[in-house]
CSV table of C-alpha atoms in Angstrom, one decimal:
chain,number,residue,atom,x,y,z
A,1,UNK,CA,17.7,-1.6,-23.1
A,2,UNK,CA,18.9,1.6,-21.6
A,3,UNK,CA,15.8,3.0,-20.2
A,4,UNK,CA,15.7,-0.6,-18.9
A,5,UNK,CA,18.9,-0.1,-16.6
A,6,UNK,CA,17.7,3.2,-15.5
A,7,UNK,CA,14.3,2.4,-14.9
A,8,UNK,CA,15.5,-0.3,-12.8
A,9,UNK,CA,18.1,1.9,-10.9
A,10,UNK,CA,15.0,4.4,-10.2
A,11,UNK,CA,13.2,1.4,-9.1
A,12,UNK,CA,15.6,0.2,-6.4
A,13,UNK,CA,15.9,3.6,-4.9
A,14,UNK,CA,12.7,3.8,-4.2
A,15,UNK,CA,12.2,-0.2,-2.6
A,16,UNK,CA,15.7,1.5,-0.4
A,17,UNK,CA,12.5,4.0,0.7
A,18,UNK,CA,10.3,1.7,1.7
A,19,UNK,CA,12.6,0.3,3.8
A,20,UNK,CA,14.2,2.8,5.3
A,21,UNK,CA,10.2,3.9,6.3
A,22,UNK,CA,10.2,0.1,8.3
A,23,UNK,CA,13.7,0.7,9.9
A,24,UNK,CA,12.0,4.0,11.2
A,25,UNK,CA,10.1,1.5,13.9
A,26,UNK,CA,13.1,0.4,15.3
A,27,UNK,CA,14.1,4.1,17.0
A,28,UNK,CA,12.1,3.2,19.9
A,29,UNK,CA,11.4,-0.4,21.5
A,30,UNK,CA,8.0,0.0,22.4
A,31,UNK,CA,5.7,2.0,20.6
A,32,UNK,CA,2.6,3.2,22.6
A,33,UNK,CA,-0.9,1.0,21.5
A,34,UNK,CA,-3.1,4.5,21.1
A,35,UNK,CA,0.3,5.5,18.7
A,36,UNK,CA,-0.1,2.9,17.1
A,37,UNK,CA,-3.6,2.9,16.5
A,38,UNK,CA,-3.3,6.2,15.4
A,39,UNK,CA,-0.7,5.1,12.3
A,40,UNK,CA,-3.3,2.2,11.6
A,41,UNK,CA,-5.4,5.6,11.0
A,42,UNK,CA,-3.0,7.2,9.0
A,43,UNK,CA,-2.3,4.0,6.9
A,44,UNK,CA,-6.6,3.4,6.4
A,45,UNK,CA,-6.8,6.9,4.4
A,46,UNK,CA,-3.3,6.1,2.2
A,47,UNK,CA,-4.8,3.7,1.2
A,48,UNK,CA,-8.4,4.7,0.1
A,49,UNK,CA,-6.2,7.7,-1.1
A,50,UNK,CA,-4.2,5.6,-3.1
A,51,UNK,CA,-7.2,3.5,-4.4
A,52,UNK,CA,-9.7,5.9,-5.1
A,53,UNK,CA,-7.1,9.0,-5.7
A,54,UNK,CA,-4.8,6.9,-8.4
A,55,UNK,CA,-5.6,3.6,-9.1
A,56,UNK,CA,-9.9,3.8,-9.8
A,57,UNK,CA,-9.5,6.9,-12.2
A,58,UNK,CA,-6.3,5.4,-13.9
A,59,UNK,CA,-8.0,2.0,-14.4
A,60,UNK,CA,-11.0,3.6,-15.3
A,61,UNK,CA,-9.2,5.5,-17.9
A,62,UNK,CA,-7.7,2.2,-19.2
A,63,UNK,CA,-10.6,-0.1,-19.7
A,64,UNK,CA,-13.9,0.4,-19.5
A,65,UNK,CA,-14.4,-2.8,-17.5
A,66,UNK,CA,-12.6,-1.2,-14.7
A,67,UNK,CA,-15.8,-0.8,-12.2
A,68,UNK,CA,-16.6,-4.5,-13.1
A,69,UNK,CA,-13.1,-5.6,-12.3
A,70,UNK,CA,-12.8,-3.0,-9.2
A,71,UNK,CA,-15.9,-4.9,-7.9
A,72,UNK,CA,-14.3,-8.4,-8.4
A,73,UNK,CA,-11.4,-7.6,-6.4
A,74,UNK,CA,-12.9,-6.4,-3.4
A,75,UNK,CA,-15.1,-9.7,-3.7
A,76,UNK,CA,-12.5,-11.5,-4.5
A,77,UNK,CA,-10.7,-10.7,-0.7
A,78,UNK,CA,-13.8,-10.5,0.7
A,79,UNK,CA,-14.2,-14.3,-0.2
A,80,UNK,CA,-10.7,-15.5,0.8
A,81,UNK,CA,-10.8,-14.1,4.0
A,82,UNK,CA,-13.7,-15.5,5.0
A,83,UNK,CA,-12.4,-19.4,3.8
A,84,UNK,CA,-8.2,-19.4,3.0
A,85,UNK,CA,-7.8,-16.8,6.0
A,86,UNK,CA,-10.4,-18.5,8.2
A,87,UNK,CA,-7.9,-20.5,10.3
A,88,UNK,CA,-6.6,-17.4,11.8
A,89,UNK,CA,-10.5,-17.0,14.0
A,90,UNK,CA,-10.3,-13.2,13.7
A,91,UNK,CA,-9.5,-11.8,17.3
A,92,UNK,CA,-8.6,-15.0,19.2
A,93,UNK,CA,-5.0,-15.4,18.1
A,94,UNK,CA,-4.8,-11.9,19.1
A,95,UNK,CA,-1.4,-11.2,21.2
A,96,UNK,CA,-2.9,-9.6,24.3
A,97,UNK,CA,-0.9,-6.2,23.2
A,98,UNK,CA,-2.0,-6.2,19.6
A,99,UNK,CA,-4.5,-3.9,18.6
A,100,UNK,CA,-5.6,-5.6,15.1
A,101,UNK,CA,-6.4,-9.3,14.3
A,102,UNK,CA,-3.2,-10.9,12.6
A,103,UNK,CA,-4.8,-11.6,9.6
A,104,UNK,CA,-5.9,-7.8,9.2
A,105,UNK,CA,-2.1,-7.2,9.0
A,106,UNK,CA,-2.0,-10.3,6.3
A,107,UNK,CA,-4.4,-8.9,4.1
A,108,UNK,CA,-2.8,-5.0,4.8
A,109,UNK,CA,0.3,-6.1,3.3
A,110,UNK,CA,-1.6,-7.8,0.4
A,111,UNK,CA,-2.7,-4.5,-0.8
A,112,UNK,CA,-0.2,-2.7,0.0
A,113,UNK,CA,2.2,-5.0,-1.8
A,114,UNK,CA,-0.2,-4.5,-5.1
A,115,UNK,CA,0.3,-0.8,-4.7
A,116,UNK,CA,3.6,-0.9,-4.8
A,117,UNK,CA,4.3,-3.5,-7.7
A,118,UNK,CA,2.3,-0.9,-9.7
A,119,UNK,CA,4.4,1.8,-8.7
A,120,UNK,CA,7.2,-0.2,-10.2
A,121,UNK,CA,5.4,-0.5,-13.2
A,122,UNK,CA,4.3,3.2,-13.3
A,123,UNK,CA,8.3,4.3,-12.9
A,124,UNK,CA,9.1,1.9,-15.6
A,125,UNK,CA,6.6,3.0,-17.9
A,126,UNK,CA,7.6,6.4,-17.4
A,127,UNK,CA,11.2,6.1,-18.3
A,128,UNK,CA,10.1,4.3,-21.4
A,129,UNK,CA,8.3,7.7,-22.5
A,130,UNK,CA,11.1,9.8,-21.6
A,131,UNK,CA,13.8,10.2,-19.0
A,132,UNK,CA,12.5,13.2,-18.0
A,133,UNK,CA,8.7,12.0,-17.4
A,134,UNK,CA,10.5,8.8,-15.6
A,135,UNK,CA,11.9,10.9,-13.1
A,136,UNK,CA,9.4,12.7,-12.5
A,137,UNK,CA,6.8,9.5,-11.4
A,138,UNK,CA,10.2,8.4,-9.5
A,139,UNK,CA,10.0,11.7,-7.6
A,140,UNK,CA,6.2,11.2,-7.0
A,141,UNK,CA,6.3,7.9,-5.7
A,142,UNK,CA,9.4,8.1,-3.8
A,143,UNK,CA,7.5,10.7,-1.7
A,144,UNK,CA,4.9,8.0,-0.3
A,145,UNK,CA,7.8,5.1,-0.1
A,146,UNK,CA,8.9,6.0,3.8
A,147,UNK,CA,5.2,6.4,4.7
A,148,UNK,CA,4.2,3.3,2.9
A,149,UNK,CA,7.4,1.4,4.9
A,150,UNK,CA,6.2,3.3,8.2
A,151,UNK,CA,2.2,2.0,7.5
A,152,UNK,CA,2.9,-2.0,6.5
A,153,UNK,CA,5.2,-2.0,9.7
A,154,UNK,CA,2.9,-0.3,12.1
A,155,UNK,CA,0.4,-2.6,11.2
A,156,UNK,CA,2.5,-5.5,11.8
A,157,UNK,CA,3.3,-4.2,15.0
A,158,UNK,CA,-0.3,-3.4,16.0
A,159,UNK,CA,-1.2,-6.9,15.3
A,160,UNK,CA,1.1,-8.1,17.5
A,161,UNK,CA,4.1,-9.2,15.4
A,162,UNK,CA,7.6,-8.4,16.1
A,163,UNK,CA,9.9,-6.1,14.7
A,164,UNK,CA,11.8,-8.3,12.6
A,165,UNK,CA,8.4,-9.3,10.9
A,166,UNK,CA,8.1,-5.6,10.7
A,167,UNK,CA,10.8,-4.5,9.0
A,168,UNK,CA,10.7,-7.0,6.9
A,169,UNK,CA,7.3,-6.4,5.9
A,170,UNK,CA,8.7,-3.0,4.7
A,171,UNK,CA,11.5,-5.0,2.5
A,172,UNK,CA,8.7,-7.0,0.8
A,173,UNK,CA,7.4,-3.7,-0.4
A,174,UNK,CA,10.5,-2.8,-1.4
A,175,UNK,CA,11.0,-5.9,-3.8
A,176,UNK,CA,7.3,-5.6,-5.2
A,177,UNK,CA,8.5,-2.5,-6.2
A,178,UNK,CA,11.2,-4.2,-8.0
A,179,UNK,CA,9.5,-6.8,-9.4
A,180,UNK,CA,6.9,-4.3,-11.2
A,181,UNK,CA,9.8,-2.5,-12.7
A,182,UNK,CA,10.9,-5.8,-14.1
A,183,UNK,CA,7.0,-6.6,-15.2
A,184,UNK,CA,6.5,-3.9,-17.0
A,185,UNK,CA,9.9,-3.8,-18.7
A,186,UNK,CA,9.6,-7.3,-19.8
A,187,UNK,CA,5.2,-8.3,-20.5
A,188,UNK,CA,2.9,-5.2,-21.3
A,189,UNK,CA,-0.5,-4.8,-22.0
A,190,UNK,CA,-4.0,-5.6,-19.7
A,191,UNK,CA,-2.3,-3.0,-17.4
A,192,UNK,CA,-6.2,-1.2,-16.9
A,193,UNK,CA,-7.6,-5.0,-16.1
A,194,UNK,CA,-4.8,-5.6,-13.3
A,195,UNK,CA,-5.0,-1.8,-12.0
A,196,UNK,CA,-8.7,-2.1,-11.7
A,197,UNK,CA,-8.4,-5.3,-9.6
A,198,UNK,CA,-5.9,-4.3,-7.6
A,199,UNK,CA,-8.0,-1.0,-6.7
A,200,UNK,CA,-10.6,-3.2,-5.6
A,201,UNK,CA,-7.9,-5.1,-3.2
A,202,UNK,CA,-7.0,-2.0,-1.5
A,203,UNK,CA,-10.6,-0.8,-1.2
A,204,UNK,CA,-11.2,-3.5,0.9
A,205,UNK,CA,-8.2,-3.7,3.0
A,206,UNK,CA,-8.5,-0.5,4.2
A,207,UNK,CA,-13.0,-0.1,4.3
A,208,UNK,CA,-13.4,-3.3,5.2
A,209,UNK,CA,-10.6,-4.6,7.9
A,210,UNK,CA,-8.4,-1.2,8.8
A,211,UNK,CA,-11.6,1.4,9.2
A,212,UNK,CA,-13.5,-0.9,11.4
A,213,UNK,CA,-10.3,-0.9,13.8
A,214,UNK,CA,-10.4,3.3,13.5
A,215,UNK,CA,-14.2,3.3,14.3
A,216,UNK,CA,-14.0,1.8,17.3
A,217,UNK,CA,-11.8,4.6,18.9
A,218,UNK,CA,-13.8,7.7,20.8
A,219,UNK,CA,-13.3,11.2,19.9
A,220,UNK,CA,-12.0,13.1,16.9
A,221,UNK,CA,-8.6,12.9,16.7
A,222,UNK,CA,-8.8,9.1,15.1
A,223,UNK,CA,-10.9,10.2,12.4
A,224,UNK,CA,-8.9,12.7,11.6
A,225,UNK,CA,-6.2,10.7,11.3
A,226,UNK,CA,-7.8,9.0,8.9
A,227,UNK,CA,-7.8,12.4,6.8
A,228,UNK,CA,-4.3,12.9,7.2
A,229,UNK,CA,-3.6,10.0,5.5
A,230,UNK,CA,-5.8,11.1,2.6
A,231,UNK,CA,-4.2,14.2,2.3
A,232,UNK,CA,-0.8,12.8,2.4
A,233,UNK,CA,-1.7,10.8,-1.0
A,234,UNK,CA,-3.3,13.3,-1.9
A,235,UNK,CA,-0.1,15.9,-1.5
A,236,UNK,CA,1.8,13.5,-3.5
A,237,UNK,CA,-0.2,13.4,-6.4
A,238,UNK,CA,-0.5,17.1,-6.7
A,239,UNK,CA,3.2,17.2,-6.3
A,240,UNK,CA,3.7,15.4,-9.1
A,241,UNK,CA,1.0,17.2,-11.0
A,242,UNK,CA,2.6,20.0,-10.4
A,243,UNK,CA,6.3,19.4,-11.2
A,244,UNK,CA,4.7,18.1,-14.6
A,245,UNK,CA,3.7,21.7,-15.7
């Protein structure tokens, strides 16, 4: 029961990071449309880090019906966006300032909102080894919180949502994270079949509806954008690696 309470407590701090990274958008009142476009960038490689980086090998390592599973989750999206998310008619509800299709930012926070219930789980299941290890993953995943808060609400914003939406956006992360902590606390086991699934969700987000958005851009910079936000996961994993040993 005590690892239970702590886990938790490690838990909440790190939902307080994703929102602090959505209250970051509200420093300035209007953020420039190539800005955000560029954050939309940043936020397409966190999360093909975060798929391919942690979530494939880790479900992969977990069941060996992970690539089957990875498949059905990007199929899965791929199906209800094309008939639950048709009503939105991809690029005519478009705000004249928005720079995505409001169901892009729909289906963004879907994966992103995966991500982070499993980095409840992964804090919980860490304290449950040992304090020591549990603080460690909390470290780790605190790192990416404020960038995931930052991402979810830049995408809101580029699809033309407001703020509140925004920042709020950045709270539901925050309470996924929560929620996985509680999850994992109270109902284990077929952790590799949802890992592998949700892998496949946030392949698609980010190949299928973010990268399409980066493509379109001219020059360089954008793609490189896209690197950063690799690396950032990437940064983050090795951080932890390395505070491991």
């Amino acid at each position: 029961m005590e690892s239970f309470y702590i886990s938790l407590a490690f838990g909440c701090a790190a939902a307080a990071a994703n929102v602090a990274g959505g209250l970051l958008l509200t420093i300035k009142r209007r953020w420039d449309e190539v800005l955000l476009k560029h954050f939309v960038a940043v936020g397409t490689g966190f999360m093909l880090g975060a798929a391919f980086l942690g979530m494939v090998p880790e479900s992969m390592r977990l069941t060996d019906n992970a690539p089957l599973l990875i498949l059905g989750g990007y199929l899965l999206i791929h199906f209800a966006e094309h008939t639950l998310a048709s009503h939105f008619h991809f690029g005519e509800e478009t705000h004249v300032e928005a720079v995505l299709a409001p169901s892009v930012s729909l289906f963004a926070l879907t994966g992103l909102l995966v991500h982070t219930f499993f980095d409840g789980v992964s804090i919980a299941s860490g304290f449950h080894v040992s304090t020591e290890l549990g603080v460690l993953i909390f470290v780790a995943v605190a790192l990416h919180k404020i960038p995931e808060g930052f991402t979810v609400g830049s995408i809101m914003l580029a699809s033309g949502r407001n703020r509140t939406i925004a920042v709020a956006s950045s709270v539901a992360l925050g309470f996924s994270t929560i929620f996985g902590v509680l999850f994992a606390s109270y109902l284990e086991g077929l952790l590799g079949y949802r890992l592998a699934i949700s892998a496949g969700v946030m392949i698609y987000v980010a190949a299928s509806d973010l990268m399409p958005e980066v493509n379109r851009e001219k020059g360089i910079l954008m793609a490189l954008m896209v690197f950063v936000g690799v690396l950032l996961f990437y940064l983050t994993e090795q951080l932890l690696s390395g505070l491991g040993h």
